[in-house]
XYZ file of C-alpha atoms in Angstrom:
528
model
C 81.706 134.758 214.022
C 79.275 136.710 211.671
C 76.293 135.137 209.790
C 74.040 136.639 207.086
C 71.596 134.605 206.193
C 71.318 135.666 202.355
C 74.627 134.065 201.418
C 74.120 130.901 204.176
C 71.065 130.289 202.795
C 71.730 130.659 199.117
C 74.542 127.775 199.611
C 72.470 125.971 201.988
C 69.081 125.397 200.071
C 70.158 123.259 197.281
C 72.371 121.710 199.558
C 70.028 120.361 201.728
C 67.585 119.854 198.926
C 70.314 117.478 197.285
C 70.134 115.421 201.166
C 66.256 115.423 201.367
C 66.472 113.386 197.690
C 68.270 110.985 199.421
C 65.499 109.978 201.663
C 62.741 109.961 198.949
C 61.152 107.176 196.937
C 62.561 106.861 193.253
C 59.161 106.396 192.662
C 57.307 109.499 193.661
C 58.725 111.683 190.632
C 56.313 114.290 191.335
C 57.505 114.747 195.008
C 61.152 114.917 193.595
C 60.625 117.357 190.903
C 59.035 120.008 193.704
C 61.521 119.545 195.633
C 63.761 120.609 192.949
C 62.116 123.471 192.096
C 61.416 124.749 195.124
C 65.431 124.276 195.939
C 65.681 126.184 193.070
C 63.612 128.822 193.520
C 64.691 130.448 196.767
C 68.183 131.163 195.936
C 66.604 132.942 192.716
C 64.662 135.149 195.173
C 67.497 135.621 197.460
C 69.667 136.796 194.725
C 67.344 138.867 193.669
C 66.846 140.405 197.093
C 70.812 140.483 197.704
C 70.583 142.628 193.689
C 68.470 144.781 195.032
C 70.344 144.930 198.591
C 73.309 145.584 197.447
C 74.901 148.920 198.022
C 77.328 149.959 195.363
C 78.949 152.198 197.118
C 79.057 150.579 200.392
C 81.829 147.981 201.343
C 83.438 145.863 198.764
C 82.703 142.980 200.141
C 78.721 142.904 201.448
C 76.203 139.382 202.557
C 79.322 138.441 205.032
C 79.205 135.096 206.499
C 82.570 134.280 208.495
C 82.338 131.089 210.277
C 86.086 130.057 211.883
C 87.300 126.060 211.204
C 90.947 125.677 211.802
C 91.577 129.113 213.455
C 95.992 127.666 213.612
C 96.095 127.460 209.895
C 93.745 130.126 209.050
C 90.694 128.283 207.217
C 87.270 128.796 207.846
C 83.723 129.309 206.149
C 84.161 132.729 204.885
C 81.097 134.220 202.219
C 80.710 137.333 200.842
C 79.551 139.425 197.689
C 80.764 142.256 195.289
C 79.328 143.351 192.326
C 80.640 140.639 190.566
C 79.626 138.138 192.915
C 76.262 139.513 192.281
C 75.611 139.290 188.930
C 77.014 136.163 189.033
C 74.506 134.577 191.358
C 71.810 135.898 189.302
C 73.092 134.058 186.451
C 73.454 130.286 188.380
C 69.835 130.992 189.682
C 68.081 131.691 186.451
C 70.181 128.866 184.656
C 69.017 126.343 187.482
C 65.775 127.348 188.042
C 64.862 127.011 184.130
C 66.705 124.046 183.974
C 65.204 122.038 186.609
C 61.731 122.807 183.897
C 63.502 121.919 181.246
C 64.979 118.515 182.284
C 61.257 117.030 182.907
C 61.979 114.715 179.949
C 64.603 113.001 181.938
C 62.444 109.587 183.311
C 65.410 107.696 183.409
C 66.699 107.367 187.122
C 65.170 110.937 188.307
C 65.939 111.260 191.698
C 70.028 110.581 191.039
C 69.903 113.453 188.371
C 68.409 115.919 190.413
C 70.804 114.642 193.272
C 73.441 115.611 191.472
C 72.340 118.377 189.114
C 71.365 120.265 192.623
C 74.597 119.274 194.172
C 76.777 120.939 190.868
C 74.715 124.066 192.102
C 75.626 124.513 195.565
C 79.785 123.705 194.111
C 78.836 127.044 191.603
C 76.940 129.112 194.502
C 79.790 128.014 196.541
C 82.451 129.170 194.175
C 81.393 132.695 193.799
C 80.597 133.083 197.413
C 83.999 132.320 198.260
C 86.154 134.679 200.514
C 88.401 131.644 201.457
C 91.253 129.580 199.226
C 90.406 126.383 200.722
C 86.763 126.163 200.395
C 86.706 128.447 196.801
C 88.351 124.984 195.132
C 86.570 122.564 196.981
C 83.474 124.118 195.733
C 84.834 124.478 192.390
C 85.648 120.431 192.809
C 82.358 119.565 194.000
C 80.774 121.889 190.726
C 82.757 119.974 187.883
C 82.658 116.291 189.415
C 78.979 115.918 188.865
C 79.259 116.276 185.404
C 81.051 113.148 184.743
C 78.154 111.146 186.251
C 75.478 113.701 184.417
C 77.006 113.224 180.749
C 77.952 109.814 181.205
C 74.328 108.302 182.316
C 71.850 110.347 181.140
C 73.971 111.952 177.994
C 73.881 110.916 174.256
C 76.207 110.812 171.680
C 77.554 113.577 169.987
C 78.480 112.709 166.461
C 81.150 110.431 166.285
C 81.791 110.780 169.602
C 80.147 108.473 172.440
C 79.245 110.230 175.726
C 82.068 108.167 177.677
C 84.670 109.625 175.410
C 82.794 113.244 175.642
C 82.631 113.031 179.923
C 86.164 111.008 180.015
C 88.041 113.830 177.996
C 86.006 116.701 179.822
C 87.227 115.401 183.226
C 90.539 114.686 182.479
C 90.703 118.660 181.054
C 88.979 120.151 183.754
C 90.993 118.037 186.558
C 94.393 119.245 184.895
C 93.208 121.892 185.014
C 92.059 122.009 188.535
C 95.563 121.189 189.878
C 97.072 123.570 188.457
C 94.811 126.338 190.607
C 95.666 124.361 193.430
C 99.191 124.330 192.663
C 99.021 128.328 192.095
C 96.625 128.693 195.087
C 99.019 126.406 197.851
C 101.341 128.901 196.489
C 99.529 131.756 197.678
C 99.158 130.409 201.041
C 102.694 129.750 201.572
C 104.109 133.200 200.312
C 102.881 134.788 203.379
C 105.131 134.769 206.840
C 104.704 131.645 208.592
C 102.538 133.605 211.660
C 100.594 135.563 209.204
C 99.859 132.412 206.818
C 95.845 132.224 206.173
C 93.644 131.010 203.394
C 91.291 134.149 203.834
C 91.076 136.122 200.774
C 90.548 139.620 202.238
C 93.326 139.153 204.285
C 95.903 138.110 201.693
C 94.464 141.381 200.086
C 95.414 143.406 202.497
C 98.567 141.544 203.273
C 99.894 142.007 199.796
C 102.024 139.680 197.759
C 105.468 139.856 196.850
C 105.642 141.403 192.432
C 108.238 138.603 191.464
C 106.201 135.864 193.532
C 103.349 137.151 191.409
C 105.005 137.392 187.774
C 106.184 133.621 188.229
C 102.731 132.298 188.956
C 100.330 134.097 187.699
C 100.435 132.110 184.703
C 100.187 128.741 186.552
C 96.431 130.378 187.967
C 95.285 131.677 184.874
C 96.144 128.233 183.149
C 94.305 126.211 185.629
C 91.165 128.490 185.114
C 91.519 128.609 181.910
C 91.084 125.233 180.916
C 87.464 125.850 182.071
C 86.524 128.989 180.284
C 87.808 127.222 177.853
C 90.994 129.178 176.187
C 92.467 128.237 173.043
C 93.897 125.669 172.936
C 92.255 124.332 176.103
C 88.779 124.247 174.480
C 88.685 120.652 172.695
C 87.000 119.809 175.537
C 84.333 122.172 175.867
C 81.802 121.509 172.517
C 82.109 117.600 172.730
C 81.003 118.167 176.236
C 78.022 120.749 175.236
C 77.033 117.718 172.236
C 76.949 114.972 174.905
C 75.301 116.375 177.765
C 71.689 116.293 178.282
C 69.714 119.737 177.918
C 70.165 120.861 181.591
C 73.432 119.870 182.195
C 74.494 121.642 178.530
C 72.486 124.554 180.228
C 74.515 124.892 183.358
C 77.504 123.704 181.687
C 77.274 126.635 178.730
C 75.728 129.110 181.237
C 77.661 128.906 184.639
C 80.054 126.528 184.586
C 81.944 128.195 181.846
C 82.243 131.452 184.072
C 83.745 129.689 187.065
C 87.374 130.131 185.050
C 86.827 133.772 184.281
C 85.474 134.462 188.053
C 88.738 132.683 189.288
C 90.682 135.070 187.154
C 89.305 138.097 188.522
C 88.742 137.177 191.998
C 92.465 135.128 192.568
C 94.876 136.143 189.509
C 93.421 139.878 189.676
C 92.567 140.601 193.092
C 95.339 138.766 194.729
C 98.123 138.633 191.724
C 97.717 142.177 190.020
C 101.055 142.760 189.068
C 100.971 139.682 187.374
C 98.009 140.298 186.022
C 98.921 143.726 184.481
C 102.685 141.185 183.146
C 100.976 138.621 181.112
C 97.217 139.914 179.993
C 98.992 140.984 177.061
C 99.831 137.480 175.601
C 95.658 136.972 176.774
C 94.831 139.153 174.334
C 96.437 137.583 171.369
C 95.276 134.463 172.385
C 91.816 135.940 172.390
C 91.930 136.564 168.775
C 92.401 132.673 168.151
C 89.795 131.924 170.616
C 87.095 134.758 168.842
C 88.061 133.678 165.102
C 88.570 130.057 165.479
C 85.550 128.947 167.488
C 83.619 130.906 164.822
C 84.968 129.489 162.060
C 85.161 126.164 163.141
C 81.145 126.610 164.455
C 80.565 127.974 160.637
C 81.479 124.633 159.790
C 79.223 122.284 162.139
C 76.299 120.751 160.935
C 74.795 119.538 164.082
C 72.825 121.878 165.842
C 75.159 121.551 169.769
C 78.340 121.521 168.279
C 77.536 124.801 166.297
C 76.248 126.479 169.552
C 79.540 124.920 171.625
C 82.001 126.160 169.275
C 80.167 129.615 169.264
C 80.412 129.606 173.288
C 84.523 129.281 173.173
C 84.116 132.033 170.468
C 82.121 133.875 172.808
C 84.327 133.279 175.549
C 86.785 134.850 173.866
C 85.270 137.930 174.402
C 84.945 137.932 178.084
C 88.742 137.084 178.058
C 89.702 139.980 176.091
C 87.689 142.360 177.723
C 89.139 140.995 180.931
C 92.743 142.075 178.947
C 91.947 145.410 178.881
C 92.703 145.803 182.228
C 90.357 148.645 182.404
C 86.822 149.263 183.971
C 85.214 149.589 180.751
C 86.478 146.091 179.018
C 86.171 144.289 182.300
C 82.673 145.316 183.348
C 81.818 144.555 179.787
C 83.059 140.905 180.153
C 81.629 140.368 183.165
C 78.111 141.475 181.603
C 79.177 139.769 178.911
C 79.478 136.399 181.076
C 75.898 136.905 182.051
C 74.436 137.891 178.719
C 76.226 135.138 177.126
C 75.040 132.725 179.996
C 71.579 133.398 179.621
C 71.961 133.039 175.736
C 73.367 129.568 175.800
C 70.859 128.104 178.408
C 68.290 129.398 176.072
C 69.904 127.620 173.408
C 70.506 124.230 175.000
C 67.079 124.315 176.421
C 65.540 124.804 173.088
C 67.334 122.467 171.429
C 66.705 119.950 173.532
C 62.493 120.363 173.394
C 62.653 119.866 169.768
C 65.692 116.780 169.824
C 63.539 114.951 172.438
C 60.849 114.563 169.512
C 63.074 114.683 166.371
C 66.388 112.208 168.355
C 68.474 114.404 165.692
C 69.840 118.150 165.945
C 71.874 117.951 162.550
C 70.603 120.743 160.334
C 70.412 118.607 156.797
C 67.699 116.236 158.855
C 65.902 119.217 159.855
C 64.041 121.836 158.076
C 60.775 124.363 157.923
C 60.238 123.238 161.230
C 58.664 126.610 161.997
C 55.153 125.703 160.621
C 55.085 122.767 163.468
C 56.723 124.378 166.303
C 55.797 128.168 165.896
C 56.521 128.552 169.606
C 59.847 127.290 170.027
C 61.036 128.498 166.468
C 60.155 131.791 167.874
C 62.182 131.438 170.919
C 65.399 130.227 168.456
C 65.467 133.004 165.955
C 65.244 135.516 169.355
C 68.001 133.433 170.913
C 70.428 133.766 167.657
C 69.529 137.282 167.135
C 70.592 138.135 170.828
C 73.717 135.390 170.424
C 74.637 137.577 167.238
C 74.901 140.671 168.993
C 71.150 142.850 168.076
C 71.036 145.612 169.905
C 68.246 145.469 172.046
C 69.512 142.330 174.003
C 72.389 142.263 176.786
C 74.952 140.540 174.344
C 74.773 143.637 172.236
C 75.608 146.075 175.535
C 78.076 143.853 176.911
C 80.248 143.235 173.890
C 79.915 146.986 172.751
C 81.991 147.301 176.136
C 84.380 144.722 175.632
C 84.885 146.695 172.033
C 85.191 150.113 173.191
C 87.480 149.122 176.373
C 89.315 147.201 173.728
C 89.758 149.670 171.546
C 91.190 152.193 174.427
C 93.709 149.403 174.979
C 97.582 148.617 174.948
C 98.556 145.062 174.997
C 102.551 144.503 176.398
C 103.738 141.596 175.669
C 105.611 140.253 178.460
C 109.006 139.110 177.826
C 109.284 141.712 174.697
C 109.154 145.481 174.086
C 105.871 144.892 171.530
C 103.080 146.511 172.044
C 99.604 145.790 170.585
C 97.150 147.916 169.708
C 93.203 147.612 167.765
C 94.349 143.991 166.297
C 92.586 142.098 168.924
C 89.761 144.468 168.735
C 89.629 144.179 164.819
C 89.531 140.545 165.293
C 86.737 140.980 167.867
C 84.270 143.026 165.095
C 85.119 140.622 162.722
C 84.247 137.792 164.829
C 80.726 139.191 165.193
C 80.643 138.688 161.239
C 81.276 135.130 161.280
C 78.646 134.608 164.547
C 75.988 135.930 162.159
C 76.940 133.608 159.622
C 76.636 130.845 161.399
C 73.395 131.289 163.302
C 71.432 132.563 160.389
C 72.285 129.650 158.376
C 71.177 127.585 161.303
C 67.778 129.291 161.503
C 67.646 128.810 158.347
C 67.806 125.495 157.464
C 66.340 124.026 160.848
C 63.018 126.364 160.615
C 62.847 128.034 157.472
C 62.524 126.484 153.909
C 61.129 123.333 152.479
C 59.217 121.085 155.216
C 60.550 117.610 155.869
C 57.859 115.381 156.224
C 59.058 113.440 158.617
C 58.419 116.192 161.448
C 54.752 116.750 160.885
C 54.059 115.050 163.782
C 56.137 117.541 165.970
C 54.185 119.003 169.257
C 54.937 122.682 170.324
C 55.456 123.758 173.681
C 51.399 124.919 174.556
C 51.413 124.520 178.552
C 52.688 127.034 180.733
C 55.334 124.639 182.339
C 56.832 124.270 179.011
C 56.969 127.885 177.664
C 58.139 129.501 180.619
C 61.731 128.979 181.333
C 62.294 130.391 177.855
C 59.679 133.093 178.317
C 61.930 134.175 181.699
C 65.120 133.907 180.077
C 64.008 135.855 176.843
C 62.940 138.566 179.227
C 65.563 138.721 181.266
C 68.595 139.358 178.275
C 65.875 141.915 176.878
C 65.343 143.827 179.397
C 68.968 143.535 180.678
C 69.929 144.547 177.000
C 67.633 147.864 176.757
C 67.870 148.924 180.530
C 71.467 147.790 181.479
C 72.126 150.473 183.843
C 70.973 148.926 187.243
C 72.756 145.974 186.614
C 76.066 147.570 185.050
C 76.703 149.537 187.946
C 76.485 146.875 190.409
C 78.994 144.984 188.529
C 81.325 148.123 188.019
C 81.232 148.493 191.385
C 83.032 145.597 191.910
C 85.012 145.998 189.095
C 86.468 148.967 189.951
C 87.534 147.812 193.905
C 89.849 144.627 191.463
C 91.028 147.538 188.331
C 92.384 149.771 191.538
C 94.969 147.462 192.706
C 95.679 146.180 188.981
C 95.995 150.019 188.254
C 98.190 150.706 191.440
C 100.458 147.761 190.762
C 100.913 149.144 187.300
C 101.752 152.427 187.964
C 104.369 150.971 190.534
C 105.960 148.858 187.737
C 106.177 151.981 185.648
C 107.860 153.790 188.262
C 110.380 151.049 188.759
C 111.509 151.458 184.949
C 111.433 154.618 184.844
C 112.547 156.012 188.120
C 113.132 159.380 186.715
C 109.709 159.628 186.668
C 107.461 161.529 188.897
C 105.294 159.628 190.818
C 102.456 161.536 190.148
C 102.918 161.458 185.975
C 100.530 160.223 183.970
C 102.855 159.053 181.716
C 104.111 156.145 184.284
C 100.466 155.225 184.510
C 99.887 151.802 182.257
């Protein structure tokens, strides 16, 4: 048994934060909201302390908690972090510390939201914490069940939608979805001998798994994470969802929830499937392209202030999944700074939004306008937020996708099945795609907080106390100085980039090998 108590108590704060609301008065809001912020708050320090812990050249997988269960079938409490793991802790923290400051205008039934908005946090910590099959999907189970409860009582309607049809059609995605990891995941287990059969990750690592088993079900893991990045055509789900959901919940749902698919690629389909990783990520990339230019287009077309930002988050999305098709350091450290950058972003946008819609009880841009000369503050904050979501350089959006690009760029996409290759299409797509993200946001800034006044909003308060200015004030920080000084935080992600890329690489070369056997095995030509 070995216990660190970084990663135990990371998971273990919010979790028993979300039992001590149990056994407190609905009544004393002020009791509940500290408690939420204070469950909050520690894992932000401890991820900050296992950031600046972290030893990049040290073991792959660092924080190691390994508590046996069922020792016969090989399942037990098993923690851990990487690079990746890192920066993606950092990301849940910030989103749920903000949040919790953000979702003081919820008075209706407080202690149940924070119940479960705390409780969808220890499912993400849980997630990417993960060095065990078993417990890496019941966490993600216990992360997306919350949110049918969280859209469905305290959301609102999203255009013509009602927030039953917006929660109903998100949980029957995300549940498909769901089984087909476990499907893919059971699979895993299974594969091995019957004596050697266990659900711990490093293990099956070193174990290996068989290239055929791999090309065959590959696809069924990256199609049950998918559904939750969400990848065309699996999005439909995704901006309804954002619309629907009040401003915390669209926070953690933009910002981490989002990246749970992408981290299940890259920690299961890369780490544990990378021959069939380095088989299909070619057909990813096309896909991409659909993902990048349709959610942009379709988000040039929304009026209402959510959808526009939901349909720009699969567009963004699309990003992260092609730089995670590059199957290269470069494109898939970029989309893994790319998941934080664009994390960060959203929950600044959601949490905007929502100050001004709590006053105005509309986000469509034709009942909005010069709102600037009210809310000086918070307009601020929004034209930042869309010149970071639009790729400025000077923010983390602008390093991260410059990555993706370049690693893109470098790229060869096989299409499995076919003797195509692809090359700078998906990339062209992705510049262009930056094009149409400018469109859209400007126009939004525009007519929400520039032009003629509209009298009905000259009542509107700013944000003026510190409690309501700073979870934008941290987040604005933290994408710029992410964006001008990326370096500390890029190389703890390469790091563990690189450990996944190696086997992806190795497997690749081995494929190479066995089509061209003529070939030495030391030629760089046999190398993908």
């Amino acid at each position: 048994m070995t216990i660190h108590l970084f990663s135990l108590a990371i998971l273990l704060v919010p979790l028993a934060a979300t039992i001590r609301l149990f056994f407190v008065d609905p009544k004393q809001t002020a009791r509940i909201h500290g408690i939420a912020k204070l469950a909050t708050f520690i894992p932000l320090v401890v991820s900050f302390l296992m950031w600046m812990g972290y030893d990049t050249s040290g073991e792959k997988y660092q924080f190691v908690t390994d508590i046996p269960w069922v020792e016969s079938i090989g399942l037990g409490l098993r923690l851990g972090a990487d690079g990746i793991t890192i920066a993606m802790l950092l990301l849940t923290s910030l989103v749920m510390f903000t949040g919790v400051y953000v979702s003081g205008s919820i008075t209706d039934r407080v202690k149940e939201h924070y119940i479960l908005l705390l409780g969808l946090g220890t499912g993400v910590f849980g997630v990417f914490l993960s060095l065990d099959l078993f417990f890496f999907y019941f966490f993600y189970e216990l992360a997306v069940i919350p949110m049918f409860l969280l859209i469905g009582v305290w959301g609102s309607r999203a255009a013509q939608y009602s927030k039953e049809y917006a929660t109903t059609k998100l949980t029957l995605y995300l549940t498909a979805g769901a089984v087909f990891a476990l499907v893919g995941l059971l699979a895993l287990y299974f594969q091995a001998p019957e004596g050697a059969r266990t659900f711990d990750i490093r293990k099956l690592e070193a174990m290996g798994v068989d290239t055929d088993f791999q090309r065959v079900w590959f696809p069924v893991i990256f199609l049950g994470f998918a559904a939750i990045i969400p990848m065309w055509p699996l999005h439909s789900w995704s901006p309804i969802g954002h619309a629907a959901a009040p401003s915390a919940v669209s926070m953690l749902h933009a910002g981490v929830l989002m990246k749970l698919g992408a981290y299940g690629v890259l920690r299961i389909g890369y780490g544990l499937m990378p021959a069939g990783a380095d088989h299909w990520m070619g057909w990813v990339a096309l896909l991409c392209v659909m993902n990048i230019l349709y959610g942009g287009m379709v988000a040039m077309a929304q009026r209402d202030m959510k959808f526009i930002i939901g349909f720009s988050s699969s567009s963004h999305m699309g990003y992260v999944l092609l730089g995670l098709a590059t199957l290269g350091v470069t494109g898939v450290s970029g989309a893994v700074f790319l998941m934080f950058a664009h994390g960060i972003m959203t929950a600044l946008a959601f949490g905007l939004i929502g100050f001004f819609y709590d006053q105005t009880h509309t986000r469509v841009l034709d009942d909005l306008g010069g709102m600037i000369k009210q809310m000086p503050f918070i307009g601020t904050c929004f034209v930042i937020m869309a010149m970071a979501s639009a790729g400025l350089p000077g923010f983390a959006n602008f390093a991260s996708e410059l990555l993706v690009i370049v690693g893109s760029w470098n790229a060869e996409y096989t299409l499995a099945g076919t003797s195509i290759t692809v090359r700078y299409l998906p990339t062209i797509a992705a510049v262009w795609g930056l094009v149409v993200t400018g469109v859209y946001l400007l126009r939004a800034v525009r007519d929400a907080w520039f032009g003629p006044p509209n009298p009905r909003w000259d009542g509107l308060k700013d944000a003026v106390t510190f409690k309501q200015k700073m979870p934008f004030v941290v987040l604005i920080l933290v994408l710029t100085y992410t964006g001008c000084f990326p370096g500390r935080l890029l190389d703890t992600i390469e790091s563990g980039v690189r450990n996944v890329m190696e086997r992806v690489e190795a497997a690749g070369a081995v494929d190479a090998a066995e089509v061209s056997p003529e070939s030495a095995p030391d030629d760089e030509g046999a190398a993908k």
